[in-house]
Amino acid sequence: MFRSNKPKITNFRVDYAKHADFCDVFRNDTKHLYLLAFLLTANHEESEQCFLSAVEESFKEPAVFKEWVRSWIKRRLIENAIKIVSPALAGNGQRRELWSSGQREAQRECEIDSVTKLAALERFVFVMSILERYSNWDCALLMGCSMNRVAQARMKALRRLPDLAALFPRGNGLPMPRLGVTA
């Protein structure tokens, strides 16, 4: 006589990530994640600090959906790098390093080093918006600056990296083979 119009949800079960899921991502994506941290911080010591903080935080986080582990870790890396570098502050006097500092090659400059030579805000916006596909809104929110400032920083970065921007098709994240990462 009385029927509910609400659809029945059967066996709804959300799989939350376990420590092993985080470990799998860190183990399988170590090079990629470290490269992301380095591109943001432009400093090996700060990259390691950023990476280790993300590892520590992953074991404290009780509720992350299993499917979101990788993006959650990347977000933590980005947030940690922002705390370390403070890219929205002009002239923060950060000590930048080159990816290939130990490898002196006569060939063209390493693409990674081209990115690390950008000013902090331009570098963060390039990596976050072009490589990791964050929106202007997300970039501005995370870095504590306006969306207009984010758009201007991206345009400056793209003007300084015209050849490099073409190597990174939007949507694929960091293209590991093209960057020639060796670890």
PDB file of N, CA and C in Angstrom, residues 39-43 46 80-97 116-125 143 149:
ATOM      1  N   LEU A  39      60.461  19.606  -8.498  1.00  0.00           N
ATOM      2  CA  LEU A  39      60.029  20.678  -9.392  1.00  0.00           C
ATOM      3  C   LEU A  39      59.399  21.826  -8.605  1.00  0.00           C
ATOM      4  N   LEU A  40      58.716  21.503  -7.535  1.00  0.00           N
ATOM      5  CA  LEU A  40      58.095  22.549  -6.717  1.00  0.00           C
ATOM      6  C   LEU A  40      59.118  23.271  -5.848  1.00  0.00           C
ATOM      7  N   THR A  41      59.952  22.528  -5.163  1.00  0.00           N
ATOM      8  CA  THR A  41      60.886  23.156  -4.218  1.00  0.00           C
ATOM      9  C   THR A  41      62.175  23.625  -4.874  1.00  0.00           C
ATOM     10  N   ALA A  42      62.570  22.993  -5.965  1.00  0.00           N
ATOM     11  CA  ALA A  42      63.828  23.301  -6.671  1.00  0.00           C
ATOM     12  C   ALA A  42      65.040  23.138  -5.754  1.00  0.00           C
ATOM     13  N   ASN A  43      64.924  22.200  -4.838  1.00  0.00           N
ATOM     14  CA  ASN A  43      65.991  21.991  -3.862  1.00  0.00           C
ATOM     15  C   ASN A  43      65.895  20.546  -3.382  1.00  0.00           C
ATOM     16  N   GLU A  46      64.979  20.112   0.449  1.00  0.00           N
ATOM     17  CA  GLU A  46      63.583  20.455   0.697  1.00  0.00           C
ATOM     18  C   GLU A  46      62.641  19.450   0.042  1.00  0.00           C
ATOM     19  N   ASN A  80      52.816  20.559   1.245  1.00  0.00           N
ATOM     20  CA  ASN A  80      54.072  20.613   2.003  1.00  0.00           C
ATOM     21  C   ASN A  80      55.086  21.529   1.317  1.00  0.00           C
ATOM     22  N   ALA A  81      55.165  21.448  -0.004  1.00  0.00           N
ATOM     23  CA  ALA A  81      56.086  22.308  -0.741  1.00  0.00           C
ATOM     24  C   ALA A  81      55.709  23.779  -0.584  1.00  0.00           C
ATOM     25  N   ILE A  82      54.416  24.065  -0.582  1.00  0.00           N
ATOM     26  CA  ILE A  82      53.962  25.449  -0.393  1.00  0.00           C
ATOM     27  C   ILE A  82      54.370  25.949   0.985  1.00  0.00           C
ATOM     28  N   LYS A  83      54.226  25.110   2.009  1.00  0.00           N
ATOM     29  CA  LYS A  83      54.642  25.498   3.363  1.00  0.00           C
ATOM     30  C   LYS A  83      56.141  25.765   3.424  1.00  0.00           C
ATOM     31  N   ILE A  84      56.920  24.951   2.741  1.00  0.00           N
ATOM     32  CA  ILE A  84      58.378  25.074   2.779  1.00  0.00           C
ATOM     33  C   ILE A  84      58.858  26.298   2.003  1.00  0.00           C
ATOM     34  N   VAL A  85      58.322  26.516   0.816  1.00  0.00           N
ATOM     35  CA  VAL A  85      58.841  27.543  -0.088  1.00  0.00           C
ATOM     36  C   VAL A  85      58.098  28.875   0.028  1.00  0.00           C
ATOM     37  N   SER A  86      56.833  28.865   0.365  1.00  0.00           N
ATOM     38  CA  SER A  86      55.996  30.072   0.398  1.00  0.00           C
ATOM     39  C   SER A  86      56.077  30.827  -0.927  1.00  0.00           C
ATOM     40  N   PRO A  87      55.603  30.220  -2.025  1.00  0.00           N
ATOM     41  CA  PRO A  87      55.784  30.817  -3.345  1.00  0.00           C
ATOM     42  C   PRO A  87      55.054  32.139  -3.558  1.00  0.00           C
ATOM     43  N   ALA A  88      54.005  32.403  -2.805  1.00  0.00           N
ATOM     44  CA  ALA A  88      53.253  33.642  -2.996  1.00  0.00           C
ATOM     45  C   ALA A  88      53.992  34.851  -2.433  1.00  0.00           C
ATOM     46  N   LEU A  89      54.993  34.618  -1.594  1.00  0.00           N
ATOM     47  CA  LEU A  89      55.777  35.725  -1.058  1.00  0.00           C
ATOM     48  C   LEU A  89      56.865  36.087  -2.059  1.00  0.00           C
ATOM     49  N   ALA A  90      56.873  37.339  -2.473  1.00  0.00           N
ATOM     50  CA  ALA A  90      57.865  37.783  -3.452  1.00  0.00           C
ATOM     51  C   ALA A  90      59.250  37.810  -2.826  1.00  0.00           C
ATOM     52  N   GLY A  91      60.214  37.343  -3.577  1.00  0.00           N
ATOM     53  CA  GLY A  91      61.614  37.413  -3.147  1.00  0.00           C
ATOM     54  C   GLY A  91      61.897  36.685  -1.855  1.00  0.00           C
ATOM     55  N   ASN A  92      61.508  35.437  -1.760  1.00  0.00           N
ATOM     56  CA  ASN A  92      61.690  34.701  -0.518  1.00  0.00           C
ATOM     57  C   ASN A  92      63.112  34.203  -0.327  1.00  0.00           C
ATOM     58  N   GLY A  93      64.018  34.475  -1.269  1.00  0.00           N
ATOM     59  CA  GLY A  93      65.427  34.131  -1.107  1.00  0.00           C
ATOM     60  C   GLY A  93      65.715  32.648  -1.024  1.00  0.00           C
ATOM     61  N   GLN A  94      64.962  31.857  -1.725  1.00  0.00           N
ATOM     62  CA  GLN A  94      65.126  30.408  -1.691  1.00  0.00           C
ATOM     63  C   GLN A  94      66.406  29.999  -2.426  1.00  0.00           C
ATOM     64  N   ARG A  95      67.089  29.003  -1.881  1.00  0.00           N
ATOM     65  CA  ARG A  95      68.289  28.447  -2.517  1.00  0.00           C
ATOM     66  C   ARG A  95      67.836  27.353  -3.482  1.00  0.00           C
ATOM     67  N   ARG A  96      67.997  27.629  -4.777  1.00  0.00           N
ATOM     68  CA  ARG A  96      67.581  26.672  -5.808  1.00  0.00           C
ATOM     69  C   ARG A  96      68.768  25.846  -6.271  1.00  0.00           C
ATOM     70  N   GLU A  97      68.476  24.619  -6.638  1.00  0.00           N
ATOM     71  CA  GLU A  97      69.485  23.709  -7.159  1.00  0.00           C
ATOM     72  C   GLU A  97      69.033  23.209  -8.520  1.00  0.00           C
ATOM     73  N   THR A 116      63.121  24.614 -12.787  1.00  0.00           N
ATOM     74  CA  THR A 116      63.628  25.038 -11.475  1.00  0.00           C
ATOM     75  C   THR A 116      64.208  26.445 -11.504  1.00  0.00           C
ATOM     76  N   LYS A 117      64.532  26.949 -12.667  1.00  0.00           N
ATOM     77  CA  LYS A 117      65.074  28.314 -12.777  1.00  0.00           C
ATOM     78  C   LYS A 117      63.989  29.377 -12.750  1.00  0.00           C
ATOM     79  N   LEU A 118      62.744  28.968 -12.848  1.00  0.00           N
ATOM     80  CA  LEU A 118      61.638  29.934 -12.767  1.00  0.00           C
ATOM     81  C   LEU A 118      61.542  30.495 -11.352  1.00  0.00           C
ATOM     82  N   ALA A 119      60.986  31.677 -11.238  1.00  0.00           N
ATOM     83  CA  ALA A 119      60.683  32.240  -9.919  1.00  0.00           C
ATOM     84  C   ALA A 119      59.702  31.304  -9.223  1.00  0.00           C
ATOM     85  N   ALA A 120      59.702  31.315  -7.918  1.00  0.00           N
ATOM     86  CA  ALA A 120      58.917  30.355  -7.135  1.00  0.00           C
ATOM     87  C   ALA A 120      57.440  30.328  -7.533  1.00  0.00           C
ATOM     88  N   LEU A 121      56.790  31.468  -7.599  1.00  0.00           N
ATOM     89  CA  LEU A 121      55.362  31.487  -7.925  1.00  0.00           C
ATOM     90  C   LEU A 121      55.120  30.952  -9.334  1.00  0.00           C
ATOM     91  N   GLU A 122      55.936  31.367 -10.292  1.00  0.00           N
ATOM     92  CA  GLU A 122      55.793  30.887 -11.665  1.00  0.00           C
ATOM     93  C   GLU A 122      56.003  29.380 -11.735  1.00  0.00           C
ATOM     94  N   ARG A 123      56.990  28.901 -11.011  1.00  0.00           N
ATOM     95  CA  ARG A 123      57.287  27.463 -10.998  1.00  0.00           C
ATOM     96  C   ARG A 123      56.119  26.675 -10.419  1.00  0.00           C
ATOM     97  N   PHE A 124      55.604  27.109  -9.274  1.00  0.00           N
ATOM     98  CA  PHE A 124      54.489  26.417  -8.640  1.00  0.00           C
ATOM     99  C   PHE A 124      53.266  26.416  -9.553  1.00  0.00           C
ATOM    100  N   VAL A 125      52.959  27.557 -10.139  1.00  0.00           N
ATOM    101  CA  VAL A 125      51.790  27.646 -11.003  1.00  0.00           C
ATOM    102  C   VAL A 125      51.981  26.778 -12.243  1.00  0.00           C
ATOM    103  N   MET A 143      47.802  28.478  -2.544  1.00  0.00           N
ATOM    104  CA  MET A 143      48.944  29.377  -2.347  1.00  0.00           C
ATOM    105  C   MET A 143      48.585  30.687  -1.671  1.00  0.00           C
ATOM    106  N   ARG A 149      46.544  36.647 -10.116  1.00  0.00           N
ATOM    107  CA  ARG A 149      47.988  36.479  -9.928  1.00  0.00           C
ATOM    108  C   ARG A 149      48.451  35.116 -10.450  1.00  0.00           C
TER     109      ARG A 149
END
